[in-house]
Coordinates of C-alpha atoms in Angstrom, one line a residue:
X1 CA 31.6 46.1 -35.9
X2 CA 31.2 42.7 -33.8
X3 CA 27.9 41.1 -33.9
X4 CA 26.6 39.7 -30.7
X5 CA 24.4 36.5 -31.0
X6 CA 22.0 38.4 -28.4
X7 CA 18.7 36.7 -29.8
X8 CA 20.2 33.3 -29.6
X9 CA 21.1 33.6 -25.5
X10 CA 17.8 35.6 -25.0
X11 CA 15.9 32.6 -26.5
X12 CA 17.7 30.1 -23.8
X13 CA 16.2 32.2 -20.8
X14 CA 13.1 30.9 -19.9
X15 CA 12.1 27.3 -21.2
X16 CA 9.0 25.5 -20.1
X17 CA 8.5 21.9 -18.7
X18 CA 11.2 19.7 -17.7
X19 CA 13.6 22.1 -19.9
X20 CA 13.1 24.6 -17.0
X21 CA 13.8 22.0 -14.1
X22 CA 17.3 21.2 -15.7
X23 CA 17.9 24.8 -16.3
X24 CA 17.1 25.8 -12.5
X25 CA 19.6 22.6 -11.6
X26 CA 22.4 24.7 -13.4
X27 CA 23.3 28.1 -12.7
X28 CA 20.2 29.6 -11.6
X29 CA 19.3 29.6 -7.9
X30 CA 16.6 27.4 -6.9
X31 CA 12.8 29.4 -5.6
X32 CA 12.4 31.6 -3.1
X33 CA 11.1 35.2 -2.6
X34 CA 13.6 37.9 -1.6
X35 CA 14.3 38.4 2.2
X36 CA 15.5 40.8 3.9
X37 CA 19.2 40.7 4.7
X38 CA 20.1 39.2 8.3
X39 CA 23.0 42.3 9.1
X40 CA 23.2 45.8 8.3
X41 CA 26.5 48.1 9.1
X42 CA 27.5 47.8 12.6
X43 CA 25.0 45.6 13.8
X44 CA 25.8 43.4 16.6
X45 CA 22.9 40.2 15.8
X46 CA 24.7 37.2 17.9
X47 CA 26.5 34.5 16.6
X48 CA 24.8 31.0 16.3
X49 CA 28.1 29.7 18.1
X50 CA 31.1 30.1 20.2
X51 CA 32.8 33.2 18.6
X52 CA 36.0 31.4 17.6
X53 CA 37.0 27.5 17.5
X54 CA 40.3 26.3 18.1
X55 CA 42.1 23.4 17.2
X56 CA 46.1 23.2 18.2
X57 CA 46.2 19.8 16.9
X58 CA 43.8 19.3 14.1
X59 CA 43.0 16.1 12.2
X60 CA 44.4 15.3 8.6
X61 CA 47.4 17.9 8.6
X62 CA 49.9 15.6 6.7
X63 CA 53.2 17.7 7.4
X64 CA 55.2 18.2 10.2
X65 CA 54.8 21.7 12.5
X66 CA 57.5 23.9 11.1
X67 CA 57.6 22.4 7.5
X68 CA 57.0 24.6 5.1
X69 CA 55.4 24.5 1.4
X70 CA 57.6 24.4 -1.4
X71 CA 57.0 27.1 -3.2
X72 CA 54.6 27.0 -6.1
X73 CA 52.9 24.3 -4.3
X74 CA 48.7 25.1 -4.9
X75 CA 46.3 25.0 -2.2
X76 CA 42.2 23.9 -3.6
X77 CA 39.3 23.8 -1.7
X78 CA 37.5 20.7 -1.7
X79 CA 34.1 21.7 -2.2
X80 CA 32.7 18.1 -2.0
X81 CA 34.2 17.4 0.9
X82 CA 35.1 19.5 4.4
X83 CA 39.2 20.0 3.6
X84 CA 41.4 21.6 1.5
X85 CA 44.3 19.6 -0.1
X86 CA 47.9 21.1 -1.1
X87 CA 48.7 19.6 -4.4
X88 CA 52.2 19.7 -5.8
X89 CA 51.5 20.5 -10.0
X90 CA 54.0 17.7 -11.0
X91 CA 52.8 15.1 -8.9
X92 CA 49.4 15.8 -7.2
X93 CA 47.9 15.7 -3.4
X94 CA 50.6 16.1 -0.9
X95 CA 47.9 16.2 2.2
X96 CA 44.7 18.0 3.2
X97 CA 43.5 19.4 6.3
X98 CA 40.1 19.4 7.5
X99 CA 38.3 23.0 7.2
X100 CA 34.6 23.0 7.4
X101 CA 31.7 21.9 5.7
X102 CA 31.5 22.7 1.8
X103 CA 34.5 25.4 1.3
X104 CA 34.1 27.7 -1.4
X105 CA 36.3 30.4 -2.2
X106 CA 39.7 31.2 -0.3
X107 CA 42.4 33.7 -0.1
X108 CA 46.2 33.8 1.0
X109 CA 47.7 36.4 3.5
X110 CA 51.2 37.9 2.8
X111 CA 52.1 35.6 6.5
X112 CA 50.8 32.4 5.3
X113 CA 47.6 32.0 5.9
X114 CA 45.1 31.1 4.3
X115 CA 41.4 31.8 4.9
X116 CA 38.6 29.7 3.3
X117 CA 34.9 30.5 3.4
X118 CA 32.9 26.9 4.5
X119 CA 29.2 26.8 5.3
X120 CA 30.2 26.7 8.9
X121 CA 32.1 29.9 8.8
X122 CA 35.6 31.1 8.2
X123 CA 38.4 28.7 8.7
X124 CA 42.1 29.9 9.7
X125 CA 44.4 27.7 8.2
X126 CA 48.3 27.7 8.7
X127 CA 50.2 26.5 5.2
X128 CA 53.5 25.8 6.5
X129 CA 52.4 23.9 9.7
X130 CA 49.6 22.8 7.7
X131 CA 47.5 23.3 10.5
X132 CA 43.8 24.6 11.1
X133 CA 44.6 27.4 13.5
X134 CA 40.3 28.7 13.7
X135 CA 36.9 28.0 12.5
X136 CA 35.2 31.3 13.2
X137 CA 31.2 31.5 13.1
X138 CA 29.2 33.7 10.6
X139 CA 27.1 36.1 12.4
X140 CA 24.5 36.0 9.5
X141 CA 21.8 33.0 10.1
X142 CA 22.2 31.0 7.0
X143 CA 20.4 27.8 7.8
X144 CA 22.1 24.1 8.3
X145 CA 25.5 23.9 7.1
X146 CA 25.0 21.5 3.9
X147 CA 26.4 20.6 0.9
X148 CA 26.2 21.8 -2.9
X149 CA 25.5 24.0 -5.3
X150 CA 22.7 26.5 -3.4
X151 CA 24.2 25.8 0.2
X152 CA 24.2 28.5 2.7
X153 CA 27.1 29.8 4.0
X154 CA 30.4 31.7 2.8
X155 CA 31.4 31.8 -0.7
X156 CA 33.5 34.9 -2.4
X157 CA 36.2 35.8 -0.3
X158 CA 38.5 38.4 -0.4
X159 CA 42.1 40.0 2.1
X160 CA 42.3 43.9 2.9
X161 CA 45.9 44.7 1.3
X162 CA 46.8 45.5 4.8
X163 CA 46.1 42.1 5.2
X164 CA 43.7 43.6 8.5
X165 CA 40.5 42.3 7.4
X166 CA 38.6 39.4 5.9
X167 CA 35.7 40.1 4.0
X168 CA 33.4 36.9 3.0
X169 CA 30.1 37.3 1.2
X170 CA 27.7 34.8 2.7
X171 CA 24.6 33.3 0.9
X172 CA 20.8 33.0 2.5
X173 CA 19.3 30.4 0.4
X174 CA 16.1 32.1 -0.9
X175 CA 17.3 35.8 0.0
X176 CA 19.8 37.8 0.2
X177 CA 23.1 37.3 0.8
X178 CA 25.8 39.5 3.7
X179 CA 28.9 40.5 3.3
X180 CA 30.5 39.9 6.5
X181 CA 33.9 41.9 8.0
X182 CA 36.1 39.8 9.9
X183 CA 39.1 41.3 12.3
X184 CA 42.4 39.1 11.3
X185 CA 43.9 40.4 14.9
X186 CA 40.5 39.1 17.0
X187 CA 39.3 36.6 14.8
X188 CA 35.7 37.7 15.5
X189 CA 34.0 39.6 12.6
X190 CA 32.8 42.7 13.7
X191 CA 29.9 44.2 11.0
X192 CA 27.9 42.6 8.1
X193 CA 26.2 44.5 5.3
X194 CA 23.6 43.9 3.3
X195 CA 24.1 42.2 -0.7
X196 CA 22.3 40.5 -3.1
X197 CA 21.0 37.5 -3.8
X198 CA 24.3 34.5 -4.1
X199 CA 27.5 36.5 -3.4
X200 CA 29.8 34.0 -6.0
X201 CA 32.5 36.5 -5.5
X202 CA 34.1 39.4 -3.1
X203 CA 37.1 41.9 -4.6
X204 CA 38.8 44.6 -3.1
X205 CA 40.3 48.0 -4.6
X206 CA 44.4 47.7 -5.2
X207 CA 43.9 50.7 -2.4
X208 CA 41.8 49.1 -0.1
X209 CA 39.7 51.8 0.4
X210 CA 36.1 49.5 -1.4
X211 CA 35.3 46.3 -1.4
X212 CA 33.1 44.6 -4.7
X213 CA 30.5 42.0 -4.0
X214 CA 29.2 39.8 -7.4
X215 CA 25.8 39.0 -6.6
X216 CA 24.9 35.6 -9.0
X217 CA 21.2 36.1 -8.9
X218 CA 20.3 39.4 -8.4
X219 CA 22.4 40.9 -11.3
X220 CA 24.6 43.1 -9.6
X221 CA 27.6 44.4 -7.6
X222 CA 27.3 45.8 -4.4
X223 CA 30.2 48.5 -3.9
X224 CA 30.8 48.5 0.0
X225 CA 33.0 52.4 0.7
X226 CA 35.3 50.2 3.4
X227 CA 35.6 52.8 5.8
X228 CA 31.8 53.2 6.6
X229 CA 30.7 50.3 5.3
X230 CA 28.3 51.9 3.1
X231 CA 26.8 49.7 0.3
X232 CA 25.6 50.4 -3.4
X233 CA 23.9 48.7 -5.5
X234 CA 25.3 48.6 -9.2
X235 CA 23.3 46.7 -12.0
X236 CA 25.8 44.6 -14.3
X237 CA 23.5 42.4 -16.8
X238 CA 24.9 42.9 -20.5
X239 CA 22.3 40.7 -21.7
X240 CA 19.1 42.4 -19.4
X241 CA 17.6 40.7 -16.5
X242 CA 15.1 38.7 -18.7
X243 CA 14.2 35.5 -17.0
X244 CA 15.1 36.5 -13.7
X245 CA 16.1 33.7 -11.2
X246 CA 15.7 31.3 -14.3
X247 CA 18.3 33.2 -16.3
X248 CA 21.6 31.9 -17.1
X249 CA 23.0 35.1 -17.7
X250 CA 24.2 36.6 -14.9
X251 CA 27.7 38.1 -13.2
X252 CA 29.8 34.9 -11.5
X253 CA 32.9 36.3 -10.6
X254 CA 35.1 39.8 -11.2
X255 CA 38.7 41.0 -11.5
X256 CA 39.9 44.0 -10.5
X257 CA 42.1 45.6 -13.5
X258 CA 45.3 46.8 -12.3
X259 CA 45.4 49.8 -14.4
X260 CA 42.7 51.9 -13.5
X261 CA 40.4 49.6 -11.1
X262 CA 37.8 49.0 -13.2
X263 CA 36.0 45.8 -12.7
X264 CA 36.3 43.0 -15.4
X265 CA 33.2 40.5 -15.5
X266 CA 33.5 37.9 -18.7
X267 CA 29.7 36.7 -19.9
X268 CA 29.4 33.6 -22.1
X269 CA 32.9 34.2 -23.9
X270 CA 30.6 36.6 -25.7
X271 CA 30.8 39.6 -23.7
X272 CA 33.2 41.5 -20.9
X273 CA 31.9 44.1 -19.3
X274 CA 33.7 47.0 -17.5
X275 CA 32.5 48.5 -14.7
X276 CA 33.5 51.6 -13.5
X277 CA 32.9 50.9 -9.7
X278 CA 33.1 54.7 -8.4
X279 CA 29.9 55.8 -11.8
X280 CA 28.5 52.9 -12.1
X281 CA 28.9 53.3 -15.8
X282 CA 29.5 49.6 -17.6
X283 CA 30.9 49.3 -20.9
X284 CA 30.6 46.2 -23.3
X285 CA 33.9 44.8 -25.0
X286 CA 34.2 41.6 -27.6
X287 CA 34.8 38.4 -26.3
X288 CA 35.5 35.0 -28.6
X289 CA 35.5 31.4 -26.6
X290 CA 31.4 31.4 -26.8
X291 CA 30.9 29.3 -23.8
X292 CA 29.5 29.4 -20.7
X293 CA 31.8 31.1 -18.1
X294 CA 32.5 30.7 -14.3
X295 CA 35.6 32.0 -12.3
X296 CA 38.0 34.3 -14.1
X297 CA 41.5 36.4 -12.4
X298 CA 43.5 39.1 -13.6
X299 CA 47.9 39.2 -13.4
X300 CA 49.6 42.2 -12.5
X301 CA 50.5 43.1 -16.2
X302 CA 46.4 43.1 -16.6
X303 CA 46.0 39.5 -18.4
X304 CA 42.8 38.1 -17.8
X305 CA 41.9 34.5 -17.9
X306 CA 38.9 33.2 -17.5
X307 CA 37.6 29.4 -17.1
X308 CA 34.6 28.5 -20.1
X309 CA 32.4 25.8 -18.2
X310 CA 30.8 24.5 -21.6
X311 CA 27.8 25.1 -23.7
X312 CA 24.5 26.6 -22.6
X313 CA 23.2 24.6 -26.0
X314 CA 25.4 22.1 -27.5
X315 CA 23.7 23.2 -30.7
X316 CA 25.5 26.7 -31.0
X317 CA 27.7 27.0 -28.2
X318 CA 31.5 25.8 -27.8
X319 CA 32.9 23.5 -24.4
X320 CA 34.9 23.8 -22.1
X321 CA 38.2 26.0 -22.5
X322 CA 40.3 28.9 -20.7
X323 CA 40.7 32.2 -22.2
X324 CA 43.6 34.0 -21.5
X325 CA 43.1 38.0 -22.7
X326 CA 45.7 40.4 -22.9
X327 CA 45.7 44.1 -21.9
X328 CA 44.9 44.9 -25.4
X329 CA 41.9 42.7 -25.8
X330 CA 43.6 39.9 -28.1
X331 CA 42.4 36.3 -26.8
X332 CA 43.9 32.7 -27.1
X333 CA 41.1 30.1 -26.4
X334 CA 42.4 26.8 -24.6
X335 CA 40.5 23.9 -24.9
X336 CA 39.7 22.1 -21.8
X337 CA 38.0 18.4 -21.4
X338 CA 35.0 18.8 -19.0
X339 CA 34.0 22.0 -16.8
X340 CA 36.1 23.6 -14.4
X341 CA 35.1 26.6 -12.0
X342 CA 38.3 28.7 -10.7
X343 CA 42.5 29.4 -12.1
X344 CA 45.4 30.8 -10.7
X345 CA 48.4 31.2 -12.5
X346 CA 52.2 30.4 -11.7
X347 CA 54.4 32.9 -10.2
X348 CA 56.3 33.4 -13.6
X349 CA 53.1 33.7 -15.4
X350 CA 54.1 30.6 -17.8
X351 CA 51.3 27.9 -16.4
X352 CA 47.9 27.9 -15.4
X353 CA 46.0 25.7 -12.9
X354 CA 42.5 25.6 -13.8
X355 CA 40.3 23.4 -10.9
X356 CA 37.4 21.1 -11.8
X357 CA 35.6 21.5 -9.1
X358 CA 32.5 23.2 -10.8
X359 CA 29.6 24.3 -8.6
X360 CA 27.3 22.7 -11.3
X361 CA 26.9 18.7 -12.2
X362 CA 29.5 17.2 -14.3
X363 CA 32.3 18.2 -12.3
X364 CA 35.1 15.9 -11.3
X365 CA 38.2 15.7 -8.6
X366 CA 41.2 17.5 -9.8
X367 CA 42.6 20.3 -11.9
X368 CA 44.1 20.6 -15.3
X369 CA 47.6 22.4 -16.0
X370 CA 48.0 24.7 -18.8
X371 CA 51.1 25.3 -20.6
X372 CA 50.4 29.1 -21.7
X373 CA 53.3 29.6 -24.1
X374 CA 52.8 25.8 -26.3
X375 CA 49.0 25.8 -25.1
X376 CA 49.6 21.5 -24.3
X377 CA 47.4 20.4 -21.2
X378 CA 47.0 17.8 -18.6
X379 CA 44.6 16.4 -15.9
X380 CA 46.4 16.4 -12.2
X381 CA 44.1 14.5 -10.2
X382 CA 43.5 16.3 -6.8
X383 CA 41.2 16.8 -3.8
X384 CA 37.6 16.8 -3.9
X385 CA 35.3 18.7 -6.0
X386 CA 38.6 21.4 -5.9
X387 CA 36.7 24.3 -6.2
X388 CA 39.2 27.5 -5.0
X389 CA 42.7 27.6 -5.4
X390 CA 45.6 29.7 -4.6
X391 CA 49.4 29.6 -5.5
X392 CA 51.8 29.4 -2.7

C-alpha cells in the first residue's frame, strides 16, 4: 500500500509570523473576502472598452507578412513583459510581438492563430504573419491591468474543437473569478459565467460539449455544460481545504485524459487525482517526484507530464524536475535547475519544452529542453518570464 506523507504537508499549511507572509507571497492568493462574480450566463454588463482593437501593422512583428513558422517552432508568453516571443528550440528568440499587459496562458487554433489571455483582454495573434490581428476587452471588471503573480485579468485559456469559441477564465483579485465565452467569427465575447476564486486553468471535453475551470484558491472545478452555460461546482482538494487562502495545496492546472475524459490534476508529486467531471466522484493515485507542482499536459497516447516547481520545505521535499507518467502510472522524474511553470511537447513526442516563467519568485527568462528518451537537458534562453507555450 503507498504511504502518503499527509501529516508532513498538513503541518506546512498555516504558519505564523513572517513564515506566513512568505507563504502568502507564494502560491496562495493574497487577502480579500469573497465577491460576488461580475457575469452570470447571458448577461450583457458592458465592456470597459471599445469591443475589439485592431492593429494592421503592429509593433515588434520580426517576420515578413506571408512568412510562415517553421514548423516545430514554440510560441511563450512573456509574462513579465506585454509580448510573446517565437523561439526556435536549437537556437532561441526568433522575434516577439507585442500582445497585452502580463499574458498568461494561450492556445493555438487549427488556422494559425493563436489566442493569449493578457490582463487587458484577449489578444488575436497571426503566427505566420507574426502579426497582432485583435486585443479584444474582457467584459468582467477586473481592476487596472498590472503586473504579477495576483494580477487581474485572463489566465487559463482554452479553443472549442470546432475551433468556434474561446473560453478564458478571468481573475477578480479578492473574489471570484469569470469564465468568459468569446465568438472566434465576431471577436466580441458574448456570455460570462460565474467560477472560483483564481481560474489558473480552462479545459475543454475531447467533444466539446463542457468546458473545466481549475479554480487555485477556492479548491475546485467549475464544470460549465457548453451548450447552456450552466456551471457546477466540484470540490478537488486531496489533502482537505485546511488553511484556506493560506494553503499551498490546492488544484493549478488539469489535463483532460484522452481515454475516457476524466480530469488529471497532479498535487505535490505526491498525489493525482481523477476526477470524474460528469459525478463528481475524485479518485486518489500514487505519485513519486515529491515536489511542489504547477502546469502539467497530457499526449494523445495519455502520457502526462507535469512541471515540479521545487520544494514546499527544503527539509523533506525534492526541487525542481518534470515528470513524465505513462498510461499505466509508471513515472520517470527529470531533474530540472530552478522552477518552471508550463511544457508542451514536440510533435514526435521525443522532447519536451518546459518554460521558466513561474508565476512565483525565483523565476527566470527562458525554457529548458528535455531529451525524453536519454533524459539530458539544456537551458534555451528566451523571452520574458515565458510563462505559456505552444508548439507550432
Amino acid at each position: 500500500m503507498t504511504k502518503f506523507r499527509r501529516a508532513s504537508r498538513s503541518a506546512r499549511v498555516l504558519v505564523p509570523g513572517a513564515v506566513a507572509v512568505a507563504l502568502l507571497a507564494g502560491c496562495a492568493q493574497g487577502s480579500g473576502g469573497a465577491a460576488e462574480a461580475s457575469g452570470a450566463p447571458g448577461s450583457t454588463s458592458p465592456s470597459t472598452g471599445p469591443a475589439v482593437t485592431v492593429l494592421p501593422t503592429p509593433s515588434g512583428a520580426s517576420a515578413a507578412p506571408g512568412a510562415s513558422a517553421a514548423p516545430g517552432t514554440l510560441l511563450v508568453t512573456d509574462f513579465g513583459s506585454d509580448t510573446v516571443t517565437f523561439v526556435d528550440p536549437a537556437r532561441g528568440a526568433t522575434g516577439s510581438v507585442k500582445v497585452g499587459t502580463a499574458p498568461y496562458g494561450l492556445v493555438l487554433g487549427a488556422d494559425g492563430r493563436a489566442w493569449v489571455a493578457t490582463a487587458e483582454g484577449v489578444a488575436v495573434v497571426d503566427t505566420a504573419t507574426r502579426e497582432r490581428l485583435a486585443l479584444v476587452p474582457y467584459r468582467t471588471d477586473s481592476g487596472p491591468a498590472t503586473t504579477g503573480e495576483y494580477r487581474g485579468g485572463g489566465m487559463g485559456i482554452a479553443l472549442a474543437p470546432d475551433g468556434r469559441r474561446v473560453y478564458v477564465g478571468v481573475n477578480v483579485p479578492g473574489g471570484n473569478g469569470t469564465l468568459e465565452v468569446l465568438d472566434t467569427a465576431t471577436l466580441r465575447f458574448t456570455d460570462t459565467v460565474p467560477v472560483g476564486r483564481r481560474p489558473f486553468d480552462v479545459d475543454v471535453s475531447r467533444d466539446g460539449a463542457e468546458v473545466y475551470v481549475t479554480n487555485h484558491d477556492s479548491f475546485d472545478v467549475t464544470v460549465v455544460v457548453a451548450g447552456s452555460l450552466s456551471p457546477r461546482r466540484v470540490e478537488v482538494a486531496p489533502y482537505g481545504t485546511e488553511g484556506g487562502l493560506g494553503s499551498w495545496l490546492k488544484p493549478h492546472y488539469a489535463a483532460v485524459r484522452p481515454s475516457d475524459g476524466k480530469l488529471l490534476l497532479p498535487f505535490e508529486g505526491e498525489r493525482l487525482a481523477v476526477v470524474d467531471p460528469r459525478t463528481g466522484r475524485t479518485t486518489i493515485e500514487p505519485m513519486t517526484a515529491n515536489t511542489h507542482q504547477h502546469g502539467t499536459t497530457v499526449t494523445a497516447d495519455g502520457t502526462l507530464l507535469t512541471v515540479g516547481t521545487g520544494p514546499i520545505d527544503p527539509d523533506v521535499d525534492e526541487g525542481p524536475s518534470l515528470t513524465v507518467r505513462t498510461p499505466g502510472g509508471a513515472e520517470r522524474v527529470y531533474p530540472l535547475e530552478g522552477p518552471h511553470e508550463s511544457v508542451a511537447v514536440s510533435e514526435d513526442g521525443r522532447t519536451a519544452y518546459v518554460t521558466g516563467g513561474f508565476t512565483r519568485d525565483g523565476y527566470w527568462d527562458g525554457l529548458t529542453v528535455v531529451d525524453l528518451e536519454t533524459g539530458d537537458t539544456h537551458r534555451l534562453a528566451a523571452g520574458s518570464r515565458p510563462l505559456g507555450i505552444v508548439v507550432l
